[in-house]
GROMACS .gro file of C-alpha atoms in nm:
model
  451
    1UNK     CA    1  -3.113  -0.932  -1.212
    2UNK     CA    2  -3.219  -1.255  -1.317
    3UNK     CA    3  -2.912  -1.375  -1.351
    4UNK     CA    4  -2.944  -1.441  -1.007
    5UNK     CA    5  -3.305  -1.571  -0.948
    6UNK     CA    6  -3.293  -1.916  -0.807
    7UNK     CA    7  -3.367  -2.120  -1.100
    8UNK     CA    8  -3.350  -2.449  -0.996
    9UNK     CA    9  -3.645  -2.411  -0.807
   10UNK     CA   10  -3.876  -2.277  -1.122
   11UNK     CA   11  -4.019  -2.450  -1.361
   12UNK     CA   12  -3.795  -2.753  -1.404
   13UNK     CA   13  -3.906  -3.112  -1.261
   14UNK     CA   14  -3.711  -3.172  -0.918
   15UNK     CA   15  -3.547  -3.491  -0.848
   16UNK     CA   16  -3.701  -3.767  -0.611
   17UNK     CA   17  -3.543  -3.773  -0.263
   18UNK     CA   18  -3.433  -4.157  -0.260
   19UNK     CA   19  -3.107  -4.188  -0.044
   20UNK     CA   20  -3.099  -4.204   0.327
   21UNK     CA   21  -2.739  -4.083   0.548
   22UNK     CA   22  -2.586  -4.420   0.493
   23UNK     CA   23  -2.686  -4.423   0.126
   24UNK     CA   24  -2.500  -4.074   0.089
   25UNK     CA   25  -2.207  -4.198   0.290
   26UNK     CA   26  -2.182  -4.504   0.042
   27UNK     CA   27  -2.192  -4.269  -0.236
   28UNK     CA   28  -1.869  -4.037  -0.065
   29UNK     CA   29  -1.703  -4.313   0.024
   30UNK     CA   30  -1.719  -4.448  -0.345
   31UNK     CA   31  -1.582  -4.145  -0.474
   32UNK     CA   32  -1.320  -4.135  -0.226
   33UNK     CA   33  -1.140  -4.498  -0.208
   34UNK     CA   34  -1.039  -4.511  -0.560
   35UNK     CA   35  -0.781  -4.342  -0.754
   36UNK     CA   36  -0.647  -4.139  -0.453
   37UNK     CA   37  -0.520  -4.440  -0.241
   38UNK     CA   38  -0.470  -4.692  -0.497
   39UNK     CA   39  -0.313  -4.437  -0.764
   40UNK     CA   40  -0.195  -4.115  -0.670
   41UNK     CA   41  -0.003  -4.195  -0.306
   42UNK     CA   42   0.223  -4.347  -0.532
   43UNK     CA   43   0.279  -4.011  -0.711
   44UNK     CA   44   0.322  -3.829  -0.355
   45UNK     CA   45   0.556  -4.153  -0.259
   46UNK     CA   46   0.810  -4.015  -0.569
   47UNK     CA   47   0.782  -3.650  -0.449
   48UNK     CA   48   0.809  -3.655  -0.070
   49UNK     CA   49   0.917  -4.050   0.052
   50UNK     CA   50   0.813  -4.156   0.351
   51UNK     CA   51   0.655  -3.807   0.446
   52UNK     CA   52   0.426  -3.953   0.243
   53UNK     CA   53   0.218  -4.050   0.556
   54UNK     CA   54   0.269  -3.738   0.717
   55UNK     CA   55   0.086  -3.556   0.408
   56UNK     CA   56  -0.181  -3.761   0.434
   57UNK     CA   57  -0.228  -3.653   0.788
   58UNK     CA   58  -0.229  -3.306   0.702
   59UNK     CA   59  -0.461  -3.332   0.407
   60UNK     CA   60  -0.706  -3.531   0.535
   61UNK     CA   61  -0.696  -3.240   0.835
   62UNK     CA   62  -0.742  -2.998   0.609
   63UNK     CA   63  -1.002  -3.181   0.377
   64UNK     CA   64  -1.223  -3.239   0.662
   65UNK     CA   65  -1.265  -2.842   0.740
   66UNK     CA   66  -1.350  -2.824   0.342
   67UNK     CA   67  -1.588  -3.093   0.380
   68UNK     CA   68  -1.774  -2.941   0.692
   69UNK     CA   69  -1.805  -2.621   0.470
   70UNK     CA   70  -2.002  -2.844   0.212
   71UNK     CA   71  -2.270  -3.013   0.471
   72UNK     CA   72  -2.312  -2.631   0.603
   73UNK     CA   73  -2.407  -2.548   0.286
   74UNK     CA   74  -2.578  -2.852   0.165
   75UNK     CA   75  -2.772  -2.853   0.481
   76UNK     CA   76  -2.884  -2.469   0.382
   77UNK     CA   77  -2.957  -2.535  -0.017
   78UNK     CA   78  -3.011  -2.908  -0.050
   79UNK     CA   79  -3.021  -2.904  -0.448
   80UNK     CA   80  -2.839  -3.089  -0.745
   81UNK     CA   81  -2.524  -2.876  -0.871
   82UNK     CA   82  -2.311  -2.858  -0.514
   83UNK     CA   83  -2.073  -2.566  -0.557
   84UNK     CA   84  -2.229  -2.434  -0.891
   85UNK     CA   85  -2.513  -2.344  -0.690
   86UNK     CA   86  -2.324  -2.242  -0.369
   87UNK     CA   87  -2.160  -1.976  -0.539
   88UNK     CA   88  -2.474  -1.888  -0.738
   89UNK     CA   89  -2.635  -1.825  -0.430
   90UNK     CA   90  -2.428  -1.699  -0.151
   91UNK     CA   91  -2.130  -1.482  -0.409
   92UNK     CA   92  -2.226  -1.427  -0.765
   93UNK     CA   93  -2.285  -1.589  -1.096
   94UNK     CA   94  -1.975  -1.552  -1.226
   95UNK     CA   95  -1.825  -1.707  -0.919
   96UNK     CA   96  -2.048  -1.973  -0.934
   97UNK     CA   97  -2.074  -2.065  -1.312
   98UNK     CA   98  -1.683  -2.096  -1.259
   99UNK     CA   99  -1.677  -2.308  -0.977
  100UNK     CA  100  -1.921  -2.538  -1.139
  101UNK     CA  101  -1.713  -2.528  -1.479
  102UNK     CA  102  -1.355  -2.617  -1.275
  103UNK     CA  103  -1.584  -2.929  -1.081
  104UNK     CA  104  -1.722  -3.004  -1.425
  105UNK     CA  105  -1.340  -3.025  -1.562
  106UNK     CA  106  -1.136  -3.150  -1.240
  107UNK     CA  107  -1.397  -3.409  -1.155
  108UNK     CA  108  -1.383  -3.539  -1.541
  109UNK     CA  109  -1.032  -3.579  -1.463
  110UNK     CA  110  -1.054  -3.814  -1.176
  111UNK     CA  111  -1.305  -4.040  -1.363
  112UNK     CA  112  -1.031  -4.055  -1.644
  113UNK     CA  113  -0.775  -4.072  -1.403
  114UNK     CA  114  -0.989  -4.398  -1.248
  115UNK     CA  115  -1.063  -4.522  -1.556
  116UNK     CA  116  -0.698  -4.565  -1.640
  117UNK     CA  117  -0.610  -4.715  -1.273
  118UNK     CA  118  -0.921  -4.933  -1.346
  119UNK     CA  119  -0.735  -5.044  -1.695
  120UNK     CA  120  -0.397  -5.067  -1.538
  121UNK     CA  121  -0.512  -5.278  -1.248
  122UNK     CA  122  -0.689  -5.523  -1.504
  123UNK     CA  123  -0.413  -5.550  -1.733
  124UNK     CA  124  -0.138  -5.584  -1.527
  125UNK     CA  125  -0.319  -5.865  -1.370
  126UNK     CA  126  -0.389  -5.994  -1.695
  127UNK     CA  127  -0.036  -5.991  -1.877
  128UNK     CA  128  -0.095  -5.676  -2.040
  129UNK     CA  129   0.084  -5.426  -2.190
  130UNK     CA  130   0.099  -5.076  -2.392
  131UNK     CA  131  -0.071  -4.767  -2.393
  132UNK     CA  132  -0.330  -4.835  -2.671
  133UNK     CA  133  -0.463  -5.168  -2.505
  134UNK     CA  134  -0.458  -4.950  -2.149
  135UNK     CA  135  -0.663  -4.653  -2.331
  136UNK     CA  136  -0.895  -4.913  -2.549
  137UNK     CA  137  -0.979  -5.078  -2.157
  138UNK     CA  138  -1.056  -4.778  -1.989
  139UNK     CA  139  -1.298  -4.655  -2.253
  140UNK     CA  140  -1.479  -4.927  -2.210
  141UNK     CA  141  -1.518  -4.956  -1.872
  142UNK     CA  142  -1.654  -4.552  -1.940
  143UNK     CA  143  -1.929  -4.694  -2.150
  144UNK     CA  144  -2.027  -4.979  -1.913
  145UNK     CA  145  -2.065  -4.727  -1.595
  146UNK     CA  146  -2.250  -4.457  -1.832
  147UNK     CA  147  -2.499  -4.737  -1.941
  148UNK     CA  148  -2.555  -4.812  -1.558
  149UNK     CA  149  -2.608  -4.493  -1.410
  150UNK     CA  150  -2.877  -4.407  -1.675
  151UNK     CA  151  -3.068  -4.637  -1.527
  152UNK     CA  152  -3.093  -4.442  -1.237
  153UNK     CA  153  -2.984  -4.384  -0.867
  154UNK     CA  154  -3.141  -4.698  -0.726
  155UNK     CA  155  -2.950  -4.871  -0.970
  156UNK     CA  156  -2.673  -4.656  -0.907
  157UNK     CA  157  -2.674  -4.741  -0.537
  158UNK     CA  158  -2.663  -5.120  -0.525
  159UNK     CA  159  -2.388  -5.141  -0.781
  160UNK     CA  160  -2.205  -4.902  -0.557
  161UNK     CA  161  -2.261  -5.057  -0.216
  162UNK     CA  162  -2.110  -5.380  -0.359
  163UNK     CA  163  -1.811  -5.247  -0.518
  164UNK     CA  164  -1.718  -5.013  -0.184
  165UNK     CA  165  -1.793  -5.347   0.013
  166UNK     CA  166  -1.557  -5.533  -0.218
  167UNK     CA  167  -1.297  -5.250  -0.263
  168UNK     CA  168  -1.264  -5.204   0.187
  169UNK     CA  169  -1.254  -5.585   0.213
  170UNK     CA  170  -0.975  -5.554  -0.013
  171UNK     CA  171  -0.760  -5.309   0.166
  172UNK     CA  172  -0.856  -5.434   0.503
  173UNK     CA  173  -0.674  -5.752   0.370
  174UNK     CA  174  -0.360  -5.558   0.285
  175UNK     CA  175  -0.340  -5.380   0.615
  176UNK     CA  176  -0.377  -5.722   0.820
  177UNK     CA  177  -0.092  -5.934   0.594
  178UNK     CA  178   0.090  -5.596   0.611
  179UNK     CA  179   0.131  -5.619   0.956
  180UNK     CA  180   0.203  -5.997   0.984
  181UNK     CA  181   0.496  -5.885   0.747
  182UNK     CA  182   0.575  -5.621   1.006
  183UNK     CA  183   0.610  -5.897   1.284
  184UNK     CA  184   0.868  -6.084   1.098
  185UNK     CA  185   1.059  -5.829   0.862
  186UNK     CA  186   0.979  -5.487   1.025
  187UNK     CA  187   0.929  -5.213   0.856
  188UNK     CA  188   1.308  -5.094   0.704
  189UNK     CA  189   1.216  -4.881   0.427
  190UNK     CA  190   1.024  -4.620   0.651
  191UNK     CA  191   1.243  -4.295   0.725
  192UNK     CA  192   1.093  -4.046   0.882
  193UNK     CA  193   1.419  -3.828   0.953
  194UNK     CA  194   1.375  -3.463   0.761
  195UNK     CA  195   1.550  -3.500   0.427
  196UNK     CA  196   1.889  -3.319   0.380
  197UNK     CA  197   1.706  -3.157  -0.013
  198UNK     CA  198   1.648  -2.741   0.038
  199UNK     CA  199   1.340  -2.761  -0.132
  200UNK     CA  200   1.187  -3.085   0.106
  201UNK     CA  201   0.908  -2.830   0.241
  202UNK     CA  202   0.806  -2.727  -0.127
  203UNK     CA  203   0.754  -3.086  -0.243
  204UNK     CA  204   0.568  -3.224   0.128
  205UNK     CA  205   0.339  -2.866   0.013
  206UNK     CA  206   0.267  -3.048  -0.332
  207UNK     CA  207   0.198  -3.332  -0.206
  208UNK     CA  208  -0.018  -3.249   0.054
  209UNK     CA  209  -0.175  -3.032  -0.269
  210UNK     CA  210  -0.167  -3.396  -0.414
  211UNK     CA  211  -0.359  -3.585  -0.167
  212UNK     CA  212  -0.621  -3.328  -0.059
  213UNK     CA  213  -0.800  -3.409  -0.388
  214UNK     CA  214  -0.813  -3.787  -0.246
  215UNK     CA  215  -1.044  -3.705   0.043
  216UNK     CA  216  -1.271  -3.499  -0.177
  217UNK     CA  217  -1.589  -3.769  -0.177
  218UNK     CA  218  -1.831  -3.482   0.087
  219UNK     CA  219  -1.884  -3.225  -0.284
  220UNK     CA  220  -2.027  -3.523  -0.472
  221UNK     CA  221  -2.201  -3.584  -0.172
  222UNK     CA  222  -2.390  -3.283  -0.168
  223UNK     CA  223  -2.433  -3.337  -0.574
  224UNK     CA  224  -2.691  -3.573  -0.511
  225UNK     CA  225  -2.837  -3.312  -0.199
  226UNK     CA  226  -3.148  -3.300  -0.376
  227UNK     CA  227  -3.181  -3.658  -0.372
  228UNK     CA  228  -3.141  -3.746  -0.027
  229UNK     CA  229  -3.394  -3.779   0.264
  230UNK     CA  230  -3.387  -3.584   0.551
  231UNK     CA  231  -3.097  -3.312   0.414
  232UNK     CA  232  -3.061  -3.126   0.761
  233UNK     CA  233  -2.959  -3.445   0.961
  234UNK     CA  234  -2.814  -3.697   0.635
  235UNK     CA  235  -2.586  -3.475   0.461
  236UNK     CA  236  -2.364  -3.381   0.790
  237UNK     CA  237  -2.362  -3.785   0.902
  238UNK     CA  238  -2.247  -3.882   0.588
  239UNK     CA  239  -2.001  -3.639   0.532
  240UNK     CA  240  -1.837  -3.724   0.841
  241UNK     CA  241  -1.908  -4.004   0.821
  242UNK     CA  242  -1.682  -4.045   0.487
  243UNK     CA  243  -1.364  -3.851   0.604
  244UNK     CA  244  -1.348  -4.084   0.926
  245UNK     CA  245  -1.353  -4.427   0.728
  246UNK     CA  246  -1.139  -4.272   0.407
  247UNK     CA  247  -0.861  -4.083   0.687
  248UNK     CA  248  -0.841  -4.426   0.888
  249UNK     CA  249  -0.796  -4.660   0.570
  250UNK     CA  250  -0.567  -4.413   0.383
  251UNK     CA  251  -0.287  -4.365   0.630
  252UNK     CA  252  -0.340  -4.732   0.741
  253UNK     CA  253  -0.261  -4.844   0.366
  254UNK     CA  254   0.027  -4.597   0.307
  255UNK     CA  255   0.218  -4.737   0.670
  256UNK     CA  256   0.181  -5.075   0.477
  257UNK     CA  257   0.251  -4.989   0.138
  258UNK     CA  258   0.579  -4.782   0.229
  259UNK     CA  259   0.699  -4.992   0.525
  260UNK     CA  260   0.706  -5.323   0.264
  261UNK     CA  261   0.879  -5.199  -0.030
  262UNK     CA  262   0.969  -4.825   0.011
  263UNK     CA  263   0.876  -4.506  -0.163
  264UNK     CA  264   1.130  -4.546  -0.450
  265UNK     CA  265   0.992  -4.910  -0.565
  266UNK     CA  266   0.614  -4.749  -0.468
  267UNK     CA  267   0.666  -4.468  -0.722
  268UNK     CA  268   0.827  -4.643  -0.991
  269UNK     CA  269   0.553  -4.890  -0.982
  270UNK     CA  270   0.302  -4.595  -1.007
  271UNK     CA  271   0.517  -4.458  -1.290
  272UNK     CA  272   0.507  -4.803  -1.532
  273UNK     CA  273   0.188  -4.965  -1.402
  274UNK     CA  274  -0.068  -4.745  -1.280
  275UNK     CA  275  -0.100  -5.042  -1.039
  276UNK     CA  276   0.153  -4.951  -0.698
  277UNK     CA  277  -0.081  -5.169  -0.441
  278UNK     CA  278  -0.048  -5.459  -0.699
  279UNK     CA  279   0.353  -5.469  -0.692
  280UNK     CA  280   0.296  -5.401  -0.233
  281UNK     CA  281   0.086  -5.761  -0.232
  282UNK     CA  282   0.321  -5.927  -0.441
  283UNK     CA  283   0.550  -5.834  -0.228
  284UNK     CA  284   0.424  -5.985   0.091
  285UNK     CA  285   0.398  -6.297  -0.080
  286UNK     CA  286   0.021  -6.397  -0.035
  287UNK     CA  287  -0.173  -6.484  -0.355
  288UNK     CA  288  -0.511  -6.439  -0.189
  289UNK     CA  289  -0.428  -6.071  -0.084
  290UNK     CA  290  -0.291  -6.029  -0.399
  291UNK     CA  291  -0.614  -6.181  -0.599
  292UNK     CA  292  -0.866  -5.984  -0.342
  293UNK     CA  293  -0.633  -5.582  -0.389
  294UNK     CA  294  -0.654  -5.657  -0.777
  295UNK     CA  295  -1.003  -5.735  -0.714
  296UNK     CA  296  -1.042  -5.415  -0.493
  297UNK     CA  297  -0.868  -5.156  -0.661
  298UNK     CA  298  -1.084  -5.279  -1.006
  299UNK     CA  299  -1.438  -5.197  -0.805
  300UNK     CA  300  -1.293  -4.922  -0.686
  301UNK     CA  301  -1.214  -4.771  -0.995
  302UNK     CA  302  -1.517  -4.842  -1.093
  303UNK     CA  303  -1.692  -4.668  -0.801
  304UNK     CA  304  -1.507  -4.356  -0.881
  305UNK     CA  305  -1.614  -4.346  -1.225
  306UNK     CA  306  -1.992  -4.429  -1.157
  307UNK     CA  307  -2.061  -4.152  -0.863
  308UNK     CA  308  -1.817  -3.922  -1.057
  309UNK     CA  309  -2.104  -3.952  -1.392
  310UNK     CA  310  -2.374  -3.921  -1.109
  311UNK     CA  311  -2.259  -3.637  -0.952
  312UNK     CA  312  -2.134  -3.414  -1.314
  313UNK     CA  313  -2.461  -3.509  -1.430
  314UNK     CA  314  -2.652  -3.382  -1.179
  315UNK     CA  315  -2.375  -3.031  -1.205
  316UNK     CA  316  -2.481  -3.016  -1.573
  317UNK     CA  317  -2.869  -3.031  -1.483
  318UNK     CA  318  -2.841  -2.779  -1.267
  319UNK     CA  319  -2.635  -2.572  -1.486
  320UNK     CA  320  -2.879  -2.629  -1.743
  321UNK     CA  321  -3.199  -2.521  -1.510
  322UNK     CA  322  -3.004  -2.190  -1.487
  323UNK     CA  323  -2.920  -2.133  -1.874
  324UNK     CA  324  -2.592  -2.180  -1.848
  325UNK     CA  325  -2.580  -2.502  -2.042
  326UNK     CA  326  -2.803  -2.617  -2.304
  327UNK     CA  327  -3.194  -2.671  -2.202
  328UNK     CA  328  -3.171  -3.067  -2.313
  329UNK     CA  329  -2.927  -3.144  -2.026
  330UNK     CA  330  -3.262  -3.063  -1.787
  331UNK     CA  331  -3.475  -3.327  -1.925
  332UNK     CA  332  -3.588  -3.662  -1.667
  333UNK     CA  333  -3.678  -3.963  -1.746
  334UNK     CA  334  -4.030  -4.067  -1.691
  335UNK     CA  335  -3.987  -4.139  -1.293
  336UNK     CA  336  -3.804  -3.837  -1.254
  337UNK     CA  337  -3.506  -3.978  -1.135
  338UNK     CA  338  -3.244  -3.898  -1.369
  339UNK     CA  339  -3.153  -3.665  -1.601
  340UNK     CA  340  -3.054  -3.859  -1.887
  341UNK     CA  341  -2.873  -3.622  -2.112
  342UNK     CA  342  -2.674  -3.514  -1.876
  343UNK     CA  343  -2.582  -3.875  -1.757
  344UNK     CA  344  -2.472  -3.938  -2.153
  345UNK     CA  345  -2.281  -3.595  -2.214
  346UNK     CA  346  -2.067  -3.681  -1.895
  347UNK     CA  347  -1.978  -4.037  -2.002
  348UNK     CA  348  -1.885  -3.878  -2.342
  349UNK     CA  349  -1.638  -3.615  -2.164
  350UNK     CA  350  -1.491  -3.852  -1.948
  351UNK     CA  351  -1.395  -4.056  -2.307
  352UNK     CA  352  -1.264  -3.772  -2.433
  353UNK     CA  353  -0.991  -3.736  -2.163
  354UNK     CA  354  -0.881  -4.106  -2.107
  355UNK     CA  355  -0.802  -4.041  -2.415
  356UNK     CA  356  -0.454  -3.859  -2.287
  357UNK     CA  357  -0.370  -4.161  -2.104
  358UNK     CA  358  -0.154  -4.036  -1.878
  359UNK     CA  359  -0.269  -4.082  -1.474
  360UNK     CA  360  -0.003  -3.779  -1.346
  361UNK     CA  361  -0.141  -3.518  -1.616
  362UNK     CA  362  -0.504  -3.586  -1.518
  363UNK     CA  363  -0.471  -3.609  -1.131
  364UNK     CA  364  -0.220  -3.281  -1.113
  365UNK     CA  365  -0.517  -3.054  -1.313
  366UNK     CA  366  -0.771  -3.228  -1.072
  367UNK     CA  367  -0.554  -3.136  -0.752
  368UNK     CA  368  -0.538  -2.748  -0.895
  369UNK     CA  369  -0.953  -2.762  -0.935
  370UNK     CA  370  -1.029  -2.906  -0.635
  371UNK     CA  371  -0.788  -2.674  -0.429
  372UNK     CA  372  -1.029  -2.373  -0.617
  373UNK     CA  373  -1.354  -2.542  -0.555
  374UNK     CA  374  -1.234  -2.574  -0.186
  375UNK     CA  375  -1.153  -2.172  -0.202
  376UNK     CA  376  -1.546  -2.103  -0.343
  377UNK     CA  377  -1.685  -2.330  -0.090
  378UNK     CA  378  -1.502  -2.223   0.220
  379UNK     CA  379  -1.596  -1.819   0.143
  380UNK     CA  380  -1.952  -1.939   0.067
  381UNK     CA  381  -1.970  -2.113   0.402
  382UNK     CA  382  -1.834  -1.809   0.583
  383UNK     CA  383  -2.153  -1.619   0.411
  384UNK     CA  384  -2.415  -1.798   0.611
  385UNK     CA  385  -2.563  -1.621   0.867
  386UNK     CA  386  -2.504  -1.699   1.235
  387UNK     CA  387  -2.872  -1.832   1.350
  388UNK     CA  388  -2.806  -2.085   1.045
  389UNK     CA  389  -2.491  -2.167   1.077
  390UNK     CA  390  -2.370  -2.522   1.272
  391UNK     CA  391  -2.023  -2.499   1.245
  392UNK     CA  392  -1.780  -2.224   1.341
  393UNK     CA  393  -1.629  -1.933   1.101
  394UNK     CA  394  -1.266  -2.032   1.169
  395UNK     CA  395  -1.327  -2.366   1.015
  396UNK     CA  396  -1.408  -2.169   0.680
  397UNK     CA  397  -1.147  -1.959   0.717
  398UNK     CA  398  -0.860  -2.258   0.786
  399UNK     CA  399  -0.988  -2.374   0.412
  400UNK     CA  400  -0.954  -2.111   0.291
  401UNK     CA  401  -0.616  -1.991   0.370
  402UNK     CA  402  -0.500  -2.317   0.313
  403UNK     CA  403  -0.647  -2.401  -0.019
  404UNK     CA  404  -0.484  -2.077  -0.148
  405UNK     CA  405  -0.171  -2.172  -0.038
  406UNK     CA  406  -0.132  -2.538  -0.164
  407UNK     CA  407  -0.243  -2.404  -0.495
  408UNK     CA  408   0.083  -2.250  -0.568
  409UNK     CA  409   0.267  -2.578  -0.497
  410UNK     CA  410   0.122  -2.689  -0.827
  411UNK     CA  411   0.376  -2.652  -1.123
  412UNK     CA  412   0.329  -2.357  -1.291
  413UNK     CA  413   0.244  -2.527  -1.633
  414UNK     CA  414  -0.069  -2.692  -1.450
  415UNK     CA  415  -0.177  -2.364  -1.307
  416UNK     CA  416  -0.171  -2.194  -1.745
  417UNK     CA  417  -0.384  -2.541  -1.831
  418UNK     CA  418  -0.628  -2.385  -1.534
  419UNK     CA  419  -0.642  -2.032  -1.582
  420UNK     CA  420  -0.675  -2.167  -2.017
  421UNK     CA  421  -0.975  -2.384  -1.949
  422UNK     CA  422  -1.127  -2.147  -1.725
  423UNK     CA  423  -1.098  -1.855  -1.938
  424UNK     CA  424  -1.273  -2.108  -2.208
  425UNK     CA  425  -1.546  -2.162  -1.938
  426UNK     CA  426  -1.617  -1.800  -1.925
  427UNK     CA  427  -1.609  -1.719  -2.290
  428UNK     CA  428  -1.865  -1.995  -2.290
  429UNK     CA  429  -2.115  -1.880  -2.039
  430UNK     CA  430  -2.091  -1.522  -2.249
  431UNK     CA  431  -2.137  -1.673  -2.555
  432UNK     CA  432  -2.407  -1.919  -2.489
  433UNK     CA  433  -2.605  -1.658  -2.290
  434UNK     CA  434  -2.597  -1.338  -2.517
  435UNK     CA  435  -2.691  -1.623  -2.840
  436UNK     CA  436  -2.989  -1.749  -2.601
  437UNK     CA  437  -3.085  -1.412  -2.464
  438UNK     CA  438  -3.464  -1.428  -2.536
  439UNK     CA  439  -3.491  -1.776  -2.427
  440UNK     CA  440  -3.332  -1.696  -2.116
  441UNK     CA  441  -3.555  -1.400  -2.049
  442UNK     CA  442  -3.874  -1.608  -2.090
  443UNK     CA  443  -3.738  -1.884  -1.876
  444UNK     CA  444  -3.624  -1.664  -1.626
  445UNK     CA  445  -3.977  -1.484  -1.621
  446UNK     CA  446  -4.159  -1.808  -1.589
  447UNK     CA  447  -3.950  -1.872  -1.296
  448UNK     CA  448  -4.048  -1.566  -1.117
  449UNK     CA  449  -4.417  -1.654  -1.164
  450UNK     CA  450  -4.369  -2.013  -1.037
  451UNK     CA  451  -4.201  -1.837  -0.715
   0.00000   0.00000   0.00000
């Protein structure tokens, strides 16, 4: 049985609580405005057109009863490792080492997925071109980010209140020329009539599969729970907080972004450039909008990748305090603010994928993980008893009948890469805990004393 004895709370050093509701909100929102509006709407704009918009309704929806799941439960466990220790501690382990392994994996995709918007952005505004130059850019900006989140969360949180700062000016800027263009031009290339295809409710599935992953800033959110002040009233503020702002700007910038050039030229742009908001402000002909998105959709990229190496760190600590990663990934620096290690072994992962340089291979396997996170989470939440609970059951049950169904819109090819690395994961946790069995039974014993 002590495979299940709350191990983050033995022996291990605890994190500092350092980050107030708007200081969690600034860290969801960072992880949210990134690669989601300024990448991967351009994927959904090649799949579904104009219902682009109307997926983004319906995701955001959707994401919002996932993300009121994960302040129920980060309001009732307020520790580092979000769904790893969710599942941990309302299923089982196995449930909850994999749900923690597919957040390790998906979320390593979005940072590479960032990192390579983050290098396209650059480059394109640059002059540019080629894959190698695009890859060689993207692992640096990896390195950089890695370098300043080791310094710690206070660190961590200026850098990212600028860059969100920067990244909202930015769009704000796009919306208002946007609809200056609007007054003049009108918006021609919107269609909203239902497509003559048979399969046009298939592909607005996927890409409402496609954009739910956008709005997922509220699990690195509770990541950090162990870090932030006042858990019971911060985490639900800045969780809803995050979906309000992100829902607003993202349907605000796809009216825009469609409306100017259309879903054909928005997708193609996607396809060569990694860069589809660059080729929007072009087209609206202001330099200074232009300048500020390129500007925006850089910080933004970064923000992505620096709360993605916080949170993943902070997953492998606490899959480390529970002997399901090597002991080393639990080790703080001297203030006891960050786990080091961990911080480092991220930033190497997150290399190790840019290194496929492709944005629509990374985001697809980071849709499929987030729809199974959202799965874990939403039966976790429905756990909870009733004098805890401050949210009703049919919210958990919405996500989770819908996160099981927009996971087999994915192509089936994503869903084998899934099911491949997850089988990997489990092999893993077998492995690693049947070669470290008397360490873990010593650990685990100590625990139990400490309790």
């Amino acid at each position: 049985m002590h495979d299940q004895t709350s191990l983050n709370e033995g022996p291990h050093p605890r994190l500092q609580r350092e980050l107030g509701w708007l200081g969690a909100a600034i860290m969801g929102l960072a992880s949210v405005i990134g690669a989601g509006i300024f990448v991967s709407i351009g994927i959904v704009a090649g799949i579904s057109g104009s219902a682009t918009i109307g997926a983004l309704v319906v995701a955001g929806l959707l994401a919002a009863c996932n993300s009121l799941n994960i302040a129920q439960l980060a309001v009732s466990h307020p520790v580092s490792g979000g769904i790893y220790e969710y599942g941990y501690k309302y299923l089982n382990p196995w449930l909850g080492f994999t749900g923690g392994w597919i957040y390790l994996l998906g979320k390593t995709a979005v940072a590479a997925t960032a990192a390579l918007g983050f290098s396209g952005y650059l480059l394109n505004n640059l002059g540019f071109t080629g894959k190698n130059t695009l890859v060689l850019a993207a692992e640096t900006a990896v390195i950089l980010i890695t370098l300043i989140v080791s310094l710690g969360i206070r660190s961590s949180k200026i850098v990212t209140t600028v860059v969100v700062a920067t990244t909202l000016i930015s769009l704000i800027s796009l919306v208002i020329a946007g609809l200056f263009y609007y007054n003049s031009h009108g918006f021609q290339n919107l269609n909203f009539s239902i497509p003559n295809s048979h399969n046009w409710i298939a592909n607005f599935a996927q890409s409402v599969a496609l954009m739910f992953v956008s709005y997922n800033g509220a699990a690195r959110i509770s990541m950090v729970g162990e870090e932030i002040l006042d858990p019971r009233r911060s985490i639900p503020r800045a969780i809803t907080f995050t979906i309000v702002v992100t829902m607003v700007t993202y349907i605000s910038v796809a009216v825009v972004s469609l409306g100017t050039i259309g879903p054909e030229a928005f997708a193609e742009a996607t396809r060569l450039s990694a860069a589809p908001l660059k080729a929007v402000a072009d087209a609206l002909g202001s330099p200074i909008v232009a300048n500020l998105l390129t500007v925006g959709a850089i910080t933004s990229m970064l923000s992505i990748l620096l709360t993605t190496v916080l949170g993943l760190s902070r997953l492998l600590l606490a899959m480390g305090r529970r002997q399901d990663m090597p002991l080393f990934l639990t080790r703080l620096n001297q203030a006891g603010t960050n786990p080091y290690l961990a911080v480092l072994t991220v930033g190497i992962l997150i290399a190790l994928l840019v290194s496929v340089g492709n944005v629509k291979v990374t985001w697809f396997f980071s849709t499929l993980g987030a729809l199974y996170r959202s799965a874990i989470t939403s039966i976790a939440a429905l756990k909870i008893d009733q004098a805890e609970r401050l949210y009703p059951k049919f919210i958990g049950w919405l996500s989770l009948f819908s996160s099981i169904a927009l996971a087999f819109c994915i192509e089936w090819h994503y869903w084998l890469i899934g099911l491949g690395v997850s089988g990997l994961g489990l092999i893993w946790r077998l492995a690693f805990r049947q070669l470290n069995s008397d360490k873990i039974t010593l650990l685990s014993l100590d625990a139990n004393q400490t309790s």
